[in-house]
Short mmCIF file of C-alpha atoms and ligand atoms in Angstrom, two decimals:
data_model
loop_
_atom_site.label_atom_id
_atom_site.label_comp_id
_atom_site.label_asym_id
_atom_site.label_seq_id
_atom_site.Cartn_x
_atom_site.Cartn_y
_atom_site.Cartn_z
CA MET A 1 8.62 -0.06 -9.07
CA ASN A 2 8.94 -0.12 -12.81
CA THR A 3 10.08 -2.77 -15.25
CA ALA A 4 13.74 -1.64 -15.10
CA ASP A 5 13.80 -2.52 -11.38
CA PHE A 6 13.30 -6.16 -12.31
CA ILE A 7 16.35 -6.50 -14.54
CA PHE A 8 19.04 -8.73 -13.07
CA ASN A 9 22.32 -7.20 -14.09
CA THR A 10 25.24 -9.21 -12.85
CA ASP A 11 27.51 -11.12 -15.17
CA GLU A 12 28.79 -13.38 -12.46
CA TYR A 13 27.30 -16.81 -12.39
CA HIS A 14 29.25 -18.37 -9.55
CA ILE A 15 26.80 -21.22 -8.98
CA ASP A 16 27.40 -24.35 -11.08
CA GLU A 17 24.51 -26.55 -10.02
CA ALA A 18 21.33 -25.79 -8.10
CA HIS A 19 18.05 -27.55 -7.47
CA TYR A 20 14.88 -25.98 -6.09
CA THR A 21 11.34 -27.23 -5.55
CA TRP A 22 8.28 -25.06 -5.00
CA ARG A 23 4.63 -25.77 -4.51
CA THR A 24 2.34 -22.96 -5.58
CA PRO A 25 -1.44 -22.88 -5.59
CA SER A 26 -4.12 -21.97 -8.07
CA ASN A 27 -6.39 -19.02 -7.26
CA ILE A 28 -9.98 -18.04 -7.88
CA ALA A 29 -10.82 -14.48 -8.84
CA LEU A 30 -13.63 -12.64 -7.04
CA VAL A 31 -13.31 -9.59 -9.32
CA LYS A 32 -12.24 -10.91 -12.69
CA TYR A 33 -9.34 -10.10 -14.99
CA TRP A 34 -10.71 -10.28 -18.52
CA GLY A 35 -9.01 -8.06 -21.06
CA LYS A 36 -5.33 -7.17 -21.30
CA SER A 37 -2.82 -5.23 -23.33
CA ASP A 38 0.70 -6.15 -24.27
CA PRO A 39 2.80 -7.36 -22.40
CA GLN A 40 0.19 -9.03 -20.23
CA LEU A 41 -1.01 -5.84 -18.55
CA PRO A 42 -4.54 -5.97 -17.14
CA LYS A 43 -7.29 -3.62 -18.30
CA ASN A 44 -8.69 -3.56 -14.77
CA ALA A 45 -7.61 -4.52 -11.29
CA SER A 46 -8.66 -7.97 -10.04
CA ILE A 47 -8.66 -9.74 -6.69
CA SER A 48 -8.58 -13.44 -5.87
CA PHE A 49 -8.60 -15.94 -3.07
CA THR A 50 -5.42 -17.98 -3.14
CA LEU A 51 -6.31 -21.68 -2.94
CA ASN A 52 -4.60 -24.34 -0.86
CA ASN A 53 -5.20 -27.90 -2.06
CA CYS A 54 -5.14 -27.17 -5.81
CA HIS A 55 -1.47 -26.69 -6.47
CA THR A 56 1.46 -27.43 -8.76
CA THR A 57 4.77 -28.78 -7.47
CA THR A 58 7.72 -27.93 -9.69
CA SER A 59 11.42 -28.75 -9.33
CA ILE A 60 14.07 -27.18 -11.50
CA ARG A 61 17.64 -28.43 -11.66
CA PHE A 62 19.92 -25.71 -13.02
CA SER A 63 23.28 -26.73 -14.56
CA LYS A 64 25.63 -24.02 -15.71
CA THR A 65 26.52 -24.07 -19.39
CA ALA A 66 28.00 -21.78 -22.04
CA ALA A 67 25.66 -18.85 -22.77
CA LYS A 68 22.96 -19.75 -25.29
CA GLU A 69 20.77 -17.67 -27.61
CA GLU A 70 17.61 -19.16 -26.17
CA ALA A 71 16.74 -20.97 -22.95
CA GLN A 72 17.52 -24.71 -22.95
CA PHE A 73 15.24 -26.94 -20.94
CA GLU A 74 13.65 -30.35 -20.66
CA LEU A 75 10.16 -30.67 -19.28
CA PHE A 76 8.61 -33.62 -17.48
CA PHE A 77 4.97 -33.49 -16.39
CA GLU A 78 3.82 -36.16 -13.96
CA GLY A 79 6.87 -38.25 -14.81
CA GLU A 80 6.53 -38.05 -18.59
CA LYS A 81 8.44 -35.94 -21.05
CA LYS A 82 5.96 -33.40 -22.43
CA GLU A 83 6.99 -31.93 -25.76
CA ASP A 84 3.54 -30.37 -26.31
CA PHE A 85 3.82 -28.23 -23.15
CA LYS A 86 7.21 -26.86 -24.23
CA PRO A 87 6.19 -24.05 -26.64
CA LYS A 88 4.28 -22.19 -23.91
CA ILE A 89 7.21 -22.45 -21.49
CA ALA A 90 9.72 -21.54 -24.23
CA LYS A 91 7.66 -18.41 -24.93
CA PHE A 92 7.68 -17.61 -21.24
CA PHE A 93 11.49 -17.92 -21.01
CA LYS A 94 11.84 -15.70 -24.08
CA ARG A 95 9.62 -13.08 -22.48
CA ILE A 96 11.54 -13.03 -19.21
CA GLN A 97 15.11 -13.35 -20.50
CA GLU A 98 15.67 -9.60 -20.38
CA TYR A 99 14.82 -9.67 -16.66
CA CYS A 100 16.48 -13.02 -15.92
CA PRO A 101 19.46 -13.34 -18.29
CA TYR A 102 20.56 -16.34 -16.23
CA VAL A 103 17.98 -18.49 -18.04
CA LEU A 104 20.45 -18.39 -20.96
CA GLN A 105 23.36 -19.46 -18.74
CA TYR A 106 21.86 -22.65 -17.30
CA ASP A 107 20.37 -25.83 -18.70
CA MET A 108 17.11 -26.43 -16.88
CA HIS A 109 15.57 -29.79 -16.08
CA ILE A 110 11.98 -29.14 -15.04
CA GLU A 111 9.70 -31.65 -13.34
CA SER A 112 6.17 -30.69 -12.55
CA SER A 113 2.97 -32.25 -11.25
CA ASN A 114 -0.49 -31.03 -10.27
CA SER A 115 -2.56 -32.02 -7.26
CA PHE A 116 -5.67 -31.85 -9.49
CA PRO A 117 -6.46 -33.48 -12.83
CA HIS A 118 -4.91 -31.72 -15.82
CA SER A 119 -7.54 -30.14 -18.11
CA SER A 120 -10.08 -30.22 -15.30
CA GLY A 121 -10.70 -26.55 -15.98
CA ILE A 122 -8.77 -25.57 -12.85
CA ALA A 123 -6.31 -22.87 -13.81
CA SER A 124 -3.09 -24.85 -14.03
CA SER A 125 -1.35 -21.95 -15.77
CA ALA A 126 -1.60 -19.88 -12.57
CA SER A 127 -0.08 -22.52 -10.32
CA GLY A 128 2.34 -23.79 -12.99
CA MET A 129 3.81 -20.43 -13.98
CA SER A 130 4.10 -19.20 -10.41
CA ALA A 131 5.98 -22.36 -9.39
CA ILE A 132 8.54 -21.86 -12.19
CA ALA A 133 8.86 -18.20 -11.21
CA MET A 134 9.64 -19.13 -7.59
CA CYS A 135 12.34 -21.62 -8.66
CA LEU A 136 13.92 -18.95 -10.88
CA MET A 137 13.87 -16.45 -8.05
CA ASN A 138 15.58 -18.97 -5.76
CA LEU A 139 18.42 -19.16 -8.26
CA GLU A 140 18.47 -15.37 -8.55
CA GLN A 141 18.73 -15.08 -4.79
CA ALA A 142 21.59 -17.57 -4.72
CA LEU A 143 23.36 -15.52 -7.40
CA ASN A 144 22.61 -12.26 -5.62
CA PRO A 145 22.02 -12.85 -1.87
CA GLU A 146 21.38 -9.15 -1.38
CA ILE A 147 17.86 -9.16 -2.72
CA SER A 148 15.18 -8.78 -0.04
CA ALA A 149 12.37 -11.23 0.67
CA ASP A 150 9.86 -8.61 -0.50
CA TYR A 151 11.69 -8.04 -3.77
CA LEU A 152 11.87 -11.80 -4.32
CA LYS A 153 8.10 -12.16 -4.03
CA GLN A 154 7.40 -9.08 -6.09
CA LYS A 155 9.66 -10.17 -8.90
CA ALA A 156 8.30 -13.75 -8.74
CA SER A 157 4.82 -12.31 -9.24
CA PHE A 158 6.09 -10.03 -12.02
CA LEU A 159 7.64 -13.03 -13.83
CA ALA A 160 4.61 -15.26 -13.25
CA ARG A 161 2.42 -12.52 -14.74
CA LEU A 162 4.45 -12.61 -17.93
CA GLY A 163 3.66 -16.34 -18.14
CA SER A 164 -0.04 -16.00 -17.35
CA GLY A 165 -1.76 -12.92 -15.94
CA SER A 166 -3.64 -14.68 -13.16
CA ALA A 167 -0.40 -16.44 -12.07
CA SER A 168 0.72 -13.10 -10.62
CA ARG A 169 -1.90 -13.70 -7.90
CA SER A 170 -0.58 -17.14 -6.83
CA ILE A 171 2.59 -16.18 -4.92
CA GLU A 172 0.92 -15.01 -1.71
CA GLY A 173 -2.46 -15.26 0.02
CA PRO A 174 -5.18 -15.40 1.17
CA LEU A 175 -6.26 -12.34 -0.88
CA VAL A 176 -4.18 -10.85 -3.68
CA VAL A 177 -4.83 -7.80 -5.86
CA TRP A 178 -3.27 -7.47 -9.29
CA GLY A 179 -3.67 -4.21 -11.19
CA THR A 180 -3.31 -0.61 -10.11
CA HIS A 181 -6.21 0.48 -7.94
CA GLU A 182 -6.44 3.70 -5.95
CA ALA A 183 -7.84 1.95 -2.87
CA VAL A 184 -4.99 -0.57 -2.61
CA ALA A 185 -1.65 0.87 -1.52
CA GLY A 186 1.27 -0.50 -3.55
CA SER A 187 -0.97 -2.11 -6.18
CA SER A 188 0.50 -2.38 -9.64
CA ASP A 189 -0.26 -3.61 -13.14
CA LEU A 190 3.17 -5.29 -13.07
CA PHE A 191 2.67 -7.72 -10.17
CA GLY A 192 0.18 -8.89 -7.57
CA VAL A 193 0.25 -7.70 -3.96
CA ARG A 194 -1.13 -9.35 -0.86
CA LEU A 195 -4.14 -7.23 0.08
CA PRO A 196 -2.76 -4.75 2.62
CA ASN A 197 -6.24 -3.52 3.69
CA ALA A 198 -8.16 -4.75 6.73
CA VAL A 199 -9.77 -8.17 6.26
CA HIS A 200 -12.57 -9.53 8.45
CA PRO A 201 -11.63 -12.93 9.96
CA VAL A 202 -14.46 -14.68 8.06
CA PHE A 203 -12.48 -14.18 4.83
CA GLU A 204 -9.21 -15.51 6.20
CA ASP A 205 -10.35 -19.10 5.91
CA TYR A 206 -13.01 -19.17 3.21
CA GLN A 207 -14.05 -22.44 1.57
CA ASP A 208 -14.16 -23.16 -2.17
CA CYS A 209 -15.60 -26.45 -3.35
CA ILE A 210 -14.93 -26.81 -7.08
CA LEU A 211 -17.59 -28.81 -8.88
CA LEU A 212 -16.17 -30.38 -12.03
CA VAL A 213 -19.07 -30.02 -14.42
CA ASP A 214 -17.10 -30.42 -17.61
CA LYS A 215 -13.55 -31.60 -17.66
CA GLY A 216 -13.07 -31.27 -21.41
CA GLU A 217 -10.46 -29.04 -23.01
CA LYS A 218 -11.57 -25.43 -23.00
CA GLN A 219 -13.41 -24.30 -26.13
CA VAL A 220 -11.67 -20.98 -25.88
CA SER A 221 -8.24 -20.47 -24.37
CA SER A 222 -8.02 -17.53 -21.99
CA THR A 223 -5.59 -15.76 -24.30
CA VAL A 224 -8.14 -15.93 -27.11
CA GLY A 225 -10.82 -14.89 -24.64
CA HIS A 226 -8.90 -11.83 -23.47
CA ASN A 227 -8.40 -10.79 -27.09
CA LEU A 228 -12.15 -10.79 -27.59
CA MET A 229 -12.25 -7.74 -25.34
CA PHE A 230 -10.58 -5.71 -28.10
CA ASN A 231 -13.39 -4.04 -30.03
CA HIS A 232 -15.92 -5.49 -27.62
CA PRO A 233 -18.94 -3.14 -27.48
CA PHE A 234 -19.07 -3.21 -23.66
CA ALA A 235 -15.35 -3.37 -22.89
CA GLU A 236 -14.73 0.12 -21.53
CA ARG A 237 -17.78 0.05 -19.29
CA ARG A 238 -16.81 -3.42 -18.06
CA PHE A 239 -13.30 -2.29 -17.06
CA GLU A 240 -14.78 0.62 -15.08
CA GLN A 241 -17.33 -1.68 -13.47
CA ALA A 242 -14.62 -4.12 -12.34
CA ASN A 243 -12.66 -1.32 -10.68
CA ASP A 244 -15.85 -0.08 -8.96
CA ASN A 245 -16.70 -3.61 -7.84
CA LEU A 246 -13.23 -3.99 -6.38
CA ALA A 247 -13.62 -0.74 -4.42
CA GLU A 248 -16.91 -1.97 -3.02
CA LEU A 249 -15.58 -5.46 -2.32
CA LEU A 250 -12.71 -4.01 -0.29
CA GLN A 251 -15.24 -2.50 2.11
CA VAL A 252 -17.10 -5.80 2.28
CA LEU A 253 -13.88 -7.70 2.96
CA ALA A 254 -13.22 -5.34 5.87
CA SER A 255 -16.75 -5.37 7.32
CA GLY A 256 -17.60 -9.04 6.79
CA ASP A 257 -20.91 -8.19 5.07
CA LEU A 258 -21.64 -11.58 3.50
CA GLU A 259 -24.84 -10.50 1.70
CA LYS A 260 -22.95 -7.84 -0.20
CA PHE A 261 -20.03 -10.23 -0.79
CA ILE A 262 -22.43 -12.67 -2.45
CA SER A 263 -23.98 -10.07 -4.73
CA ILE A 264 -20.63 -8.68 -5.96
CA VAL A 265 -19.02 -12.09 -6.46
CA GLU A 266 -21.94 -13.68 -8.31
CA SER A 267 -22.44 -10.61 -10.46
CA GLU A 268 -18.74 -10.66 -11.40
CA ALA A 269 -18.99 -14.32 -12.45
CA LEU A 270 -22.06 -13.73 -14.59
CA THR A 271 -20.58 -10.57 -16.10
CA LEU A 272 -17.47 -12.50 -17.16
CA HIS A 273 -19.71 -14.93 -19.02
CA ALA A 274 -21.83 -12.07 -20.35
CA MET A 275 -18.68 -10.70 -21.97
CA MET A 276 -18.20 -14.03 -23.75
CA LEU A 277 -21.86 -14.19 -24.76
CA THR A 278 -21.58 -10.76 -26.35
CA SER A 279 -18.17 -10.94 -28.02
CA GLU A 280 -17.52 -11.54 -31.68
CA PRO A 281 -17.23 -14.50 -32.12
CA TYR A 282 -19.45 -15.39 -29.15
CA PHE A 283 -19.15 -18.36 -26.81
CA ILE A 284 -21.25 -20.16 -24.24
CA LEU A 285 -18.88 -21.84 -21.82
CA MET A 286 -21.51 -22.70 -19.23
CA LYS A 287 -23.23 -26.09 -19.59
CA PRO A 288 -26.82 -26.93 -18.64
CA ASN A 289 -25.48 -28.42 -15.39
CA THR A 290 -23.70 -25.16 -14.57
CA LEU A 291 -27.09 -23.44 -14.61
CA GLU A 292 -28.73 -26.27 -12.64
CA ILE A 293 -26.13 -25.84 -9.91
CA ILE A 294 -26.59 -22.08 -9.82
CA GLN A 295 -30.38 -22.49 -9.49
CA ARG A 296 -29.97 -25.00 -6.66
CA ILE A 297 -27.58 -22.70 -4.82
CA TRP A 298 -30.07 -19.84 -5.08
CA GLU A 299 -32.92 -22.03 -3.84
CA PHE A 300 -30.85 -23.38 -0.97
CA ARG A 301 -29.86 -19.88 0.08
CA LYS A 302 -33.44 -18.72 -0.01
CA THR A 303 -34.80 -21.59 2.06
CA THR A 304 -31.99 -21.90 4.61
CA GLY A 305 -30.49 -18.41 4.91
CA SER A 306 -27.08 -19.92 4.12
CA HIS A 307 -24.29 -17.68 2.82
CA VAL A 308 -23.20 -20.08 0.10
CA CYS A 309 -22.57 -18.49 -3.30
CA PHE A 310 -20.85 -19.32 -6.57
CA THR A 311 -18.26 -17.99 -8.92
CA LEU A 312 -17.08 -19.20 -12.32
CA ASP A 313 -13.92 -18.90 -14.33
CA ALA A 314 -13.70 -19.23 -18.10
CA GLY A 315 -15.35 -22.64 -18.20
CA ALA A 316 -18.32 -24.70 -17.03
CA ASN A 317 -17.08 -25.65 -13.55
CA VAL A 318 -18.66 -24.00 -10.55
CA HIS A 319 -16.69 -22.73 -7.56
CA VAL A 320 -18.98 -22.95 -4.54
CA LEU A 321 -17.86 -20.43 -1.91
CA TYR A 322 -18.88 -20.42 1.77
CA PRO A 323 -17.62 -19.41 5.19
CA LYS A 324 -15.95 -22.09 7.30
CA SER A 325 -18.67 -21.82 9.94
CA GLU A 326 -21.15 -23.20 7.35
CA LYS A 327 -18.88 -25.99 6.09
CA GLN A 328 -20.89 -28.91 7.44
CA GLN A 329 -24.26 -27.63 6.24
CA VAL A 330 -23.03 -26.62 2.76
CA GLU A 331 -21.01 -29.78 2.19
CA SER A 332 -23.98 -31.94 3.01
CA PHE A 333 -26.05 -29.85 0.54
CA ILE A 334 -23.32 -30.32 -2.10
CA ASN A 335 -23.31 -34.08 -1.53
CA THR A 336 -27.02 -34.55 -1.69
CA GLU A 337 -28.03 -31.97 -4.29
CA LEU A 338 -25.14 -30.85 -6.44
CA LEU A 339 -22.79 -33.78 -7.04
CA LYS A 340 -25.20 -35.37 -9.49
CA PHE A 341 -24.51 -32.46 -11.87
CA CYS A 342 -20.74 -33.09 -11.88
CA GLN A 343 -18.91 -35.27 -14.36
CA LYS A 344 -18.47 -38.62 -12.62
CA ASN A 345 -19.51 -36.92 -9.37
CA GLN A 346 -16.13 -35.22 -9.22
CA TYR A 347 -15.34 -32.25 -7.05
CA ILE A 348 -12.42 -30.81 -5.09
CA CYS A 349 -12.91 -29.16 -1.71
CA ASP A 350 -10.46 -26.39 -1.11
CA ASN A 351 -9.98 -23.38 1.12
CA THR A 352 -7.94 -20.21 1.12
CA GLY A 353 -4.18 -20.55 1.52
CA LEU A 354 -1.09 -18.44 1.92
CA GLY A 355 0.65 -18.97 -1.41
CA ALA A 356 4.00 -20.39 -2.53
CA GLN A 357 5.83 -22.86 -0.31
CA THR A 358 9.30 -24.25 -0.72
CA ILE A 359 9.59 -28.02 -0.47
C1 DP6 B 401 -11.40 -15.90 -16.28
O1 DP6 B 401 -4.58 -15.60 -16.49
O2 DP6 B 401 -5.55 -17.59 -17.68
O3 DP6 B 401 -9.73 -16.87 -14.88
O4 DP6 B 401 -3.03 -13.98 -18.95
O5 DP6 B 401 -3.84 -15.08 -21.02
O6 DP6 B 401 -2.72 -16.44 -19.26
P1 DP6 B 401 -3.57 -15.23 -19.59
O7 DP6 B 401 -5.01 -15.51 -18.96
P2 DP6 B 401 -5.43 -16.11 -17.58
O8 DP6 B 401 -6.89 -15.49 -17.45
C2 DP6 B 401 -7.69 -15.76 -16.35
C3 DP6 B 401 -9.06 -15.28 -16.58
C4 DP6 B 401 -10.08 -15.67 -15.56
C5 DP6 B 401 -10.31 -14.55 -14.54
C6 DP6 B 401 -9.25 -14.34 -13.51
O9 DP6 B 401 -8.57 -15.30 -13.09
O10 DP6 B 401 -9.12 -13.18 -13.07
#
């Protein structure tokens, strides 16, 4: 597939009104995407667990209108009109209009809400952009019923990627790879694919308890963060390392080797932050409590033999990962030893999910 395959080229807009609602989840990367080139193409392949409880629900009402120069839409977030969210969405529509010219033929009334607190540090751009992409693809399918279910998902991921790179990994689940990688058949820089390789049952229902250490606005947006990888002294080596880590992780995902899983996933998280520590300008996004939690997880693992581990995204929150068989033991450890390091004791227990769902 190349970009030309994603251009919708029919001039017939026989639908006057349509209304679609999709719920799409956030995801947590195991091998991280950090560094991109224009237009939103990753410098290395990444893989994530699709989440289940952390999701965005978005409805779009499409009303046919005379063709416009730019997409016309109104945006409501959790019941309120949100003018400050509009520029990002307007930019997204501009980016995708060559692939979805119908966005210029319909007025769009968008209503969206999250199952998790906004600005909690949970990637709302991944769930938000993928939900819009699914609604658009529903309209596209109504306009052109010939498109296949596979094409619909692929193009939804392609569009979501143009909104936010990691959003390309939120259409399916439980494991999605985005970025061309020789060990993953069908993988592409243009869209995410559900991991086609063998997966050990332990990874089909993995647990992710997100500890909300710092719910403040991010000090560095991910777009700014990605740009720091230009001229970064370690960038090229990092991109190679991520691809190597993904190759190794694929074997681990097939064999169920939890010790190796832990070492790759934790190293990826710390390397992501190491990139921020060593960029120009540099950032420390972890907080003292992030480090406290990591220390406690290491101690707990050492004394109990548990397979709990952590990962981080571009912020201070900690994603605590563990197999379902250890749920009771790890959740009691979280309650007694880790919650005190969270802002207002807040956390969200999640698990892997299967991706976008129509409502
Ligand atoms: C650290 O997808 O949020 O979470 O493409 O600029 O929207 P943009 O960035 P975004 O970056 C996510 C970075 C990360 C790692 C990951 O999810 O792979």
